[in-house]
Amino acid sequence: AIAMKLGLVPFHFWFPEVLQGSPLTTGLLLSTIMKLPPMALLFMTSPSLNPTLLTTMAILSTALGGWMGLNQTQTRKILAFSSISHLGWMAIIVIYNPKLTLLNFYLYVLMTSTVFLTLNSIKALKLSTLMTTWTKAPALNTMLLLTLLSLAGLPPLTGFLPKWLIIQELTKQDMAPAATIISLLSLLGLFFYLRLAYCATITLPPHTTNHMKLWYTNKPTSILVAILTTMSIILLPISPMILTII
């Protein structure tokens, strides 16, 4: 039941379709706040869960989240499969170190909120639309690039911290094969994050688009988006302080 609520494989089928049919603001709530109650239940019941079953579901979630996101053209579906992939990382470590799961969840909420709010600001629902938004908000698109790379888990950005700590903990628990498999599967997700980042920062599409380019406007960037973007990018250097807090 918890896996169904979270959208873990093989109970994930509802999540991408619901997210695709929702506005970006509703999608933000579905991907972040609505996952908090089942995540709390998973945290509380973690000592009584079957490690083999949970590890299998986690690896399958990471694999399917990365694989299914490769051929998508809708930004909301890409973010849905991104969410499934991140849930795999949270599920694989919850039995061994529940605090790491919470840290991963908090940072996932932070980065996903940034991406959703940025896409909502530039009104980009498809990759083809995203290609033409650089003229409207070039600074916002640049920040979107860095946030997407952070979601992919590339150092020295914030998203690298939970992946690094989870791999370290799995190795300590003599689960090096599982750590290797889930690390390699996350490369699938890296591909579609790079695809999104490429579309967000390209100044001239490789082919003619059917969308009119939007001219630059002096609309000020939301303070909330600015703060979330900053936190999504530069938290890695203060990771010791974050670890003492949790």
mmCIF file of C-alpha atoms in Angstrom:
data_model
loop_
_atom_site.group_PDB
_atom_site.id
_atom_site.type_symbol
_atom_site.label_atom_id
_atom_site.label_comp_id
_atom_site.label_asym_id
_atom_site.label_seq_id
_atom_site.Cartn_x
_atom_site.Cartn_y
_atom_site.Cartn_z
ATOM 1 C CA ALA A 1 0.000 0.000 0.000
ATOM 2 C CA ILE A 2 2.879 2.376 0.817
ATOM 3 C CA ALA A 3 4.563 1.501 -2.492
ATOM 4 C CA MET A 4 1.302 2.284 -4.317
ATOM 5 C CA LYS A 5 1.065 5.694 -2.637
ATOM 6 C CA LEU A 6 4.703 6.505 -3.348
ATOM 7 C CA GLY A 7 4.646 5.236 -6.927
ATOM 8 C CA LEU A 8 7.341 2.573 -6.529
ATOM 9 C CA VAL A 9 7.675 -0.087 -9.235
ATOM 10 C CA PRO A 10 5.560 -2.171 -9.929
ATOM 11 C CA PHE A 11 2.812 0.134 -8.564
ATOM 12 C CA HIS A 12 3.933 3.192 -10.495
ATOM 13 C CA PHE A 13 1.552 3.154 -13.486
ATOM 14 C CA TRP A 14 -0.840 5.802 -12.158
ATOM 15 C CA PHE A 15 1.768 8.439 -11.357
ATOM 16 C CA PRO A 16 3.115 9.551 -14.790
ATOM 17 C CA GLU A 17 -0.390 9.686 -16.308
ATOM 18 C CA VAL A 18 -1.852 11.682 -13.410
ATOM 19 C CA LEU A 19 1.080 14.094 -13.456
ATOM 20 C CA GLN A 20 0.781 14.541 -17.227
ATOM 21 C CA GLY A 21 -2.890 15.474 -16.885
ATOM 22 C CA SER A 22 -2.282 17.988 -14.089
ATOM 23 C CA PRO A 23 -1.105 21.624 -14.146
ATOM 24 C CA LEU A 24 2.482 22.220 -13.041
ATOM 25 C CA THR A 25 1.410 23.566 -9.635
ATOM 26 C CA THR A 26 -0.716 20.465 -8.958
ATOM 27 C CA GLY A 27 2.131 18.286 -10.246
ATOM 28 C CA LEU A 28 4.440 19.983 -7.761
ATOM 29 C CA LEU A 29 2.127 19.058 -4.874
ATOM 30 C CA LEU A 30 1.771 15.460 -6.137
ATOM 31 C CA SER A 31 5.537 15.036 -6.468
ATOM 32 C CA THR A 32 6.484 16.566 -3.125
ATOM 33 C CA ILE A 33 3.933 17.263 -0.363
ATOM 34 C CA MET A 34 1.665 14.302 -1.218
ATOM 35 C CA LYS A 35 4.616 11.913 -0.804
ATOM 36 C CA LEU A 36 5.300 13.075 2.750
ATOM 37 C CA PRO A 37 2.660 10.886 4.568
ATOM 38 C CA PRO A 38 3.629 7.597 2.815
ATOM 39 C CA MET A 39 7.302 8.472 3.295
ATOM 40 C CA ALA A 40 6.657 8.951 7.031
ATOM 41 C CA LEU A 41 4.918 5.544 7.133
ATOM 42 C CA LEU A 42 7.836 3.945 5.290
ATOM 43 C CA PHE A 43 10.232 5.533 7.795
ATOM 44 C CA MET A 44 8.269 4.224 10.803
ATOM 45 C CA THR A 45 7.772 0.689 9.444
ATOM 46 C CA SER A 46 11.311 0.296 8.044
ATOM 47 C CA PRO A 47 12.548 -2.116 10.797
ATOM 48 C CA SER A 48 9.839 -4.667 9.925
ATOM 49 C CA LEU A 49 10.213 -4.541 6.128
ATOM 50 C CA ASN A 50 11.700 -7.304 3.981
ATOM 51 C CA PRO A 51 15.184 -6.091 2.876
ATOM 52 C CA THR A 52 15.323 -8.261 -0.265
ATOM 53 C CA LEU A 53 11.891 -7.181 -1.502
ATOM 54 C CA LEU A 54 12.573 -3.507 -0.820
ATOM 55 C CA THR A 55 16.003 -3.617 -2.495
ATOM 56 C CA THR A 56 14.488 -5.321 -5.559
ATOM 57 C CA MET A 57 11.715 -2.716 -5.809
ATOM 58 C CA ALA A 58 14.254 0.087 -5.355
ATOM 59 C CA ILE A 59 16.543 -1.165 -8.136
ATOM 60 C CA LEU A 60 13.570 -1.749 -10.465
ATOM 61 C CA SER A 61 12.272 1.768 -9.717
ATOM 62 C CA THR A 62 15.635 3.329 -10.558
ATOM 63 C CA ALA A 63 15.901 1.239 -13.738
ATOM 64 C CA LEU A 64 12.377 1.856 -14.978
ATOM 65 C CA GLY A 65 12.399 5.539 -13.975
ATOM 66 C CA GLY A 66 15.526 6.092 -16.055
ATOM 67 C CA TRP A 67 14.506 3.843 -18.947
ATOM 68 C CA MET A 68 10.970 5.185 -19.418
ATOM 69 C CA GLY A 69 12.117 8.797 -19.190
ATOM 70 C CA LEU A 70 14.476 8.480 -22.158
ATOM 71 C CA ASN A 71 11.928 8.865 -24.948
ATOM 72 C CA GLN A 72 9.553 11.407 -23.382
ATOM 73 C CA THR A 73 8.877 14.837 -24.867
ATOM 74 C CA GLN A 74 6.554 16.167 -22.138
ATOM 75 C CA THR A 75 8.364 17.824 -19.231
ATOM 76 C CA ARG A 76 5.797 16.639 -16.674
ATOM 77 C CA LYS A 77 6.209 12.981 -17.672
ATOM 78 C CA ILE A 78 9.991 13.332 -17.544
ATOM 79 C CA LEU A 79 9.721 14.718 -14.013
ATOM 80 C CA ALA A 80 7.335 11.888 -13.068
ATOM 81 C CA PHE A 81 9.865 9.234 -14.111
ATOM 82 C CA SER A 82 12.581 11.288 -12.405
ATOM 83 C CA SER A 83 10.532 11.062 -9.204
ATOM 84 C CA ILE A 84 10.206 7.267 -9.535
ATOM 85 C CA SER A 85 13.972 6.984 -10.027
ATOM 86 C CA HIS A 86 14.694 9.093 -6.928
ATOM 87 C CA LEU A 87 12.266 7.002 -4.875
ATOM 88 C CA GLY A 88 14.393 3.972 -5.709
ATOM 89 C CA TRP A 89 17.389 5.633 -4.024
ATOM 90 C CA MET A 90 15.281 6.447 -0.953
ATOM 91 C CA ALA A 91 13.809 2.941 -0.688
ATOM 92 C CA ILE A 92 17.111 1.064 -0.974
ATOM 93 C CA ILE A 93 18.626 2.719 2.106
ATOM 94 C CA VAL A 94 15.574 3.098 4.377
ATOM 95 C CA ILE A 95 16.178 -0.173 6.271
ATOM 96 C CA TYR A 96 19.872 0.471 6.911
ATOM 97 C CA ASN A 97 19.849 4.220 7.593
ATOM 98 C CA PRO A 98 16.393 5.860 7.687
ATOM 99 C CA LYS A 99 17.913 9.299 8.334
ATOM 100 C CA LEU A 100 19.618 9.165 4.940
ATOM 101 C CA THR A 101 16.227 8.473 3.360
ATOM 102 C CA LEU A 102 14.841 11.604 5.010
ATOM 103 C CA LEU A 103 17.837 13.675 3.869
ATOM 104 C CA ASN A 104 17.393 12.376 0.322
ATOM 105 C CA PHE A 105 13.672 13.160 0.463
ATOM 106 C CA TYR A 106 14.219 16.721 1.717
ATOM 107 C CA LEU A 107 16.783 17.483 -0.985
ATOM 108 C CA TYR A 108 14.597 15.816 -3.629
ATOM 109 C CA VAL A 109 11.660 18.046 -2.587
ATOM 110 C CA LEU A 110 13.926 21.103 -2.719
ATOM 111 C CA MET A 111 15.275 20.399 -6.218
ATOM 112 C CA THR A 112 11.982 19.166 -7.694
ATOM 113 C CA SER A 113 10.147 22.232 -6.363
ATOM 114 C CA THR A 114 12.757 24.445 -8.021
ATOM 115 C CA VAL A 115 12.330 22.729 -11.399
ATOM 116 C CA PHE A 116 8.514 22.797 -11.268
ATOM 117 C CA LEU A 117 8.379 26.474 -10.238
ATOM 118 C CA THR A 118 10.913 27.432 -12.922
ATOM 119 C CA LEU A 119 8.987 25.563 -15.628
ATOM 120 C CA ASN A 120 5.796 27.217 -14.387
ATOM 121 C CA SER A 121 7.456 30.649 -14.634
ATOM 122 C CA ILE A 122 8.517 30.126 -18.252
ATOM 123 C CA LYS A 123 5.358 28.132 -19.155
ATOM 124 C CA ALA A 124 7.257 25.198 -20.677
ATOM 125 C CA LEU A 125 5.218 21.983 -20.875
ATOM 126 C CA LYS A 126 7.068 20.337 -23.792
ATOM 127 C CA LEU A 127 10.690 20.099 -24.897
ATOM 128 C CA SER A 128 9.876 21.972 -28.112
ATOM 129 C CA THR A 129 8.489 24.877 -26.052
ATOM 130 C CA LEU A 130 11.478 24.749 -23.712
ATOM 131 C CA MET A 131 13.786 25.298 -26.695
ATOM 132 C CA THR A 132 12.240 28.700 -27.407
ATOM 133 C CA THR A 133 12.126 30.108 -23.862
ATOM 134 C CA TRP A 134 15.758 31.245 -23.717
ATOM 135 C CA THR A 135 14.768 34.619 -25.194
ATOM 136 C CA LYS A 136 12.154 35.136 -22.476
ATOM 137 C CA ALA A 137 14.247 34.474 -19.365
ATOM 138 C CA PRO A 138 17.904 33.639 -20.139
ATOM 139 C CA ALA A 139 19.035 33.837 -16.492
ATOM 140 C CA LEU A 140 16.209 31.555 -15.342
ATOM 141 C CA ASN A 141 17.067 29.024 -18.052
ATOM 142 C CA THR A 142 20.710 29.024 -16.945
ATOM 143 C CA MET A 143 19.665 28.332 -13.354
ATOM 144 C CA LEU A 144 17.341 25.580 -14.630
ATOM 145 C CA LEU A 145 20.362 23.952 -16.302
ATOM 146 C CA LEU A 146 22.284 23.848 -13.007
ATOM 147 C CA THR A 147 19.256 22.590 -11.061
ATOM 148 C CA LEU A 148 18.708 19.750 -13.553
ATOM 149 C CA LEU A 149 22.366 18.739 -13.278
ATOM 150 C CA SER A 150 21.947 18.798 -9.493
ATOM 151 C CA LEU A 151 18.889 16.507 -9.791
ATOM 152 C CA ALA A 152 21.051 14.190 -11.882
ATOM 153 C CA GLY A 153 23.477 13.968 -8.950
ATOM 154 C CA LEU A 154 26.551 15.527 -10.525
ATOM 155 C CA PRO A 155 29.254 16.977 -8.246
ATOM 156 C CA PRO A 156 29.846 19.662 -6.987
ATOM 157 C CA LEU A 157 26.089 20.356 -6.842
ATOM 158 C CA THR A 158 23.634 19.637 -4.007
ATOM 159 C CA GLY A 159 22.152 16.499 -5.614
ATOM 160 C CA PHE A 160 25.482 14.677 -5.367
ATOM 161 C CA LEU A 161 25.325 14.649 -1.537
ATOM 162 C CA PRO A 162 22.523 12.056 -0.980
ATOM 163 C CA LYS A 163 23.831 9.719 -3.704
ATOM 164 C CA TRP A 164 27.339 9.875 -2.290
ATOM 165 C CA LEU A 165 26.159 9.135 1.267
ATOM 166 C CA ILE A 166 23.828 6.318 0.151
ATOM 167 C CA ILE A 167 26.572 4.599 -1.861
ATOM 168 C CA GLN A 168 28.902 4.951 1.138
ATOM 169 C CA GLU A 169 26.326 3.432 3.509
ATOM 170 C CA LEU A 170 25.498 0.551 1.135
ATOM 171 C CA THR A 171 29.209 -0.262 0.892
ATOM 172 C CA LYS A 172 29.456 -0.326 4.704
ATOM 173 C CA GLN A 173 26.514 -2.768 4.793
ATOM 174 C CA ASP A 174 28.357 -5.159 2.406
ATOM 175 C CA MET A 175 25.967 -4.279 -0.420
ATOM 176 C CA ALA A 176 28.580 -3.142 -2.931
ATOM 177 C CA PRO A 177 26.866 -5.011 -5.848
ATOM 178 C CA ALA A 178 23.562 -3.211 -5.158
ATOM 179 C CA ALA A 179 25.408 0.120 -4.886
ATOM 180 C CA THR A 180 27.144 -0.538 -8.217
ATOM 181 C CA ILE A 181 23.910 -1.521 -9.987
ATOM 182 C CA ILE A 182 21.893 1.463 -8.738
ATOM 183 C CA SER A 183 24.771 3.835 -9.584
ATOM 184 C CA LEU A 184 24.969 2.523 -13.146
ATOM 185 C CA LEU A 185 21.186 2.690 -13.557
ATOM 186 C CA SER A 186 21.205 6.337 -12.476
ATOM 187 C CA LEU A 187 23.182 7.063 -15.671
ATOM 188 C CA LEU A 188 19.927 6.485 -17.584
ATOM 189 C CA GLY A 189 18.399 9.350 -15.637
ATOM 190 C CA LEU A 190 21.481 11.474 -16.299
ATOM 191 C CA PHE A 191 20.818 11.148 -20.037
ATOM 192 C CA PHE A 192 17.338 12.668 -19.948
ATOM 193 C CA TYR A 193 18.418 15.348 -17.456
ATOM 194 C CA LEU A 194 21.145 16.352 -19.906
ATOM 195 C CA ARG A 195 18.539 16.313 -22.682
ATOM 196 C CA LEU A 196 16.313 18.656 -20.671
ATOM 197 C CA ALA A 197 19.290 20.871 -19.810
ATOM 198 C CA TYR A 198 20.330 21.012 -23.471
ATOM 199 C CA CYS A 199 16.829 22.060 -24.514
ATOM 200 C CA ALA A 200 16.706 24.685 -21.753
ATOM 201 C CA THR A 201 19.945 26.410 -22.745
ATOM 202 C CA ILE A 202 20.094 25.986 -26.512
ATOM 203 C CA THR A 203 20.051 29.371 -28.263
ATOM 204 C CA LEU A 204 19.152 28.062 -31.709
ATOM 205 C CA PRO A 205 17.089 24.868 -32.135
ATOM 206 C CA PRO A 206 18.644 22.315 -34.544
ATOM 207 C CA HIS A 207 15.430 22.314 -36.587
ATOM 208 C CA THR A 208 12.660 24.774 -37.282
ATOM 209 C CA THR A 209 10.119 24.903 -34.473
ATOM 210 C CA ASN A 210 6.446 25.747 -34.800
ATOM 211 C CA HIS A 211 6.537 27.992 -31.753
ATOM 212 C CA MET A 212 7.025 31.733 -31.899
ATOM 213 C CA LYS A 213 10.048 32.886 -29.923
ATOM 214 C CA LEU A 214 9.138 34.983 -26.909
ATOM 215 C CA TRP A 215 11.061 38.214 -26.562
ATOM 216 C CA TYR A 216 12.932 39.028 -23.375
ATOM 217 C CA THR A 217 10.771 40.597 -20.687
ATOM 218 C CA ASN A 218 11.816 42.453 -17.568
ATOM 219 C CA LYS A 219 9.518 40.381 -15.382
ATOM 220 C CA PRO A 220 11.342 39.983 -12.038
ATOM 221 C CA THR A 221 12.223 36.489 -10.875
ATOM 222 C CA SER A 222 10.291 35.242 -7.863
ATOM 223 C CA ILE A 223 12.260 35.476 -4.597
ATOM 224 C CA LEU A 224 11.123 31.936 -3.711
ATOM 225 C CA VAL A 225 12.495 30.537 -6.992
ATOM 226 C CA ALA A 226 15.782 32.398 -6.453
ATOM 227 C CA ILE A 227 16.216 31.009 -2.915
ATOM 228 C CA LEU A 228 15.270 27.437 -3.903
ATOM 229 C CA THR A 229 17.588 27.542 -6.928
ATOM 230 C CA THR A 230 20.504 28.729 -4.796
ATOM 231 C CA MET A 231 19.910 25.954 -2.250
ATOM 232 C CA SER A 232 19.551 23.362 -5.034
ATOM 233 C CA ILE A 233 23.017 24.206 -6.307
ATOM 234 C CA ILE A 234 25.410 25.141 -3.482
ATOM 235 C CA LEU A 235 24.595 22.994 -0.417
ATOM 236 C CA LEU A 236 27.356 20.393 -0.980
ATOM 237 C CA PRO A 237 30.164 22.437 0.698
ATOM 238 C CA ILE A 238 28.134 22.650 3.925
ATOM 239 C CA SER A 239 27.305 18.918 3.962
ATOM 240 C CA PRO A 240 29.036 18.339 7.366
ATOM 241 C CA MET A 241 26.679 20.867 8.959
ATOM 242 C CA ILE A 242 23.662 19.245 7.256
ATOM 243 C CA LEU A 243 24.707 15.825 8.576
ATOM 244 C CA THR A 244 24.983 17.136 12.137
ATOM 245 C CA ILE A 245 21.461 18.576 11.869
ATOM 246 C CA ILE A 246 19.871 15.280 10.777
#
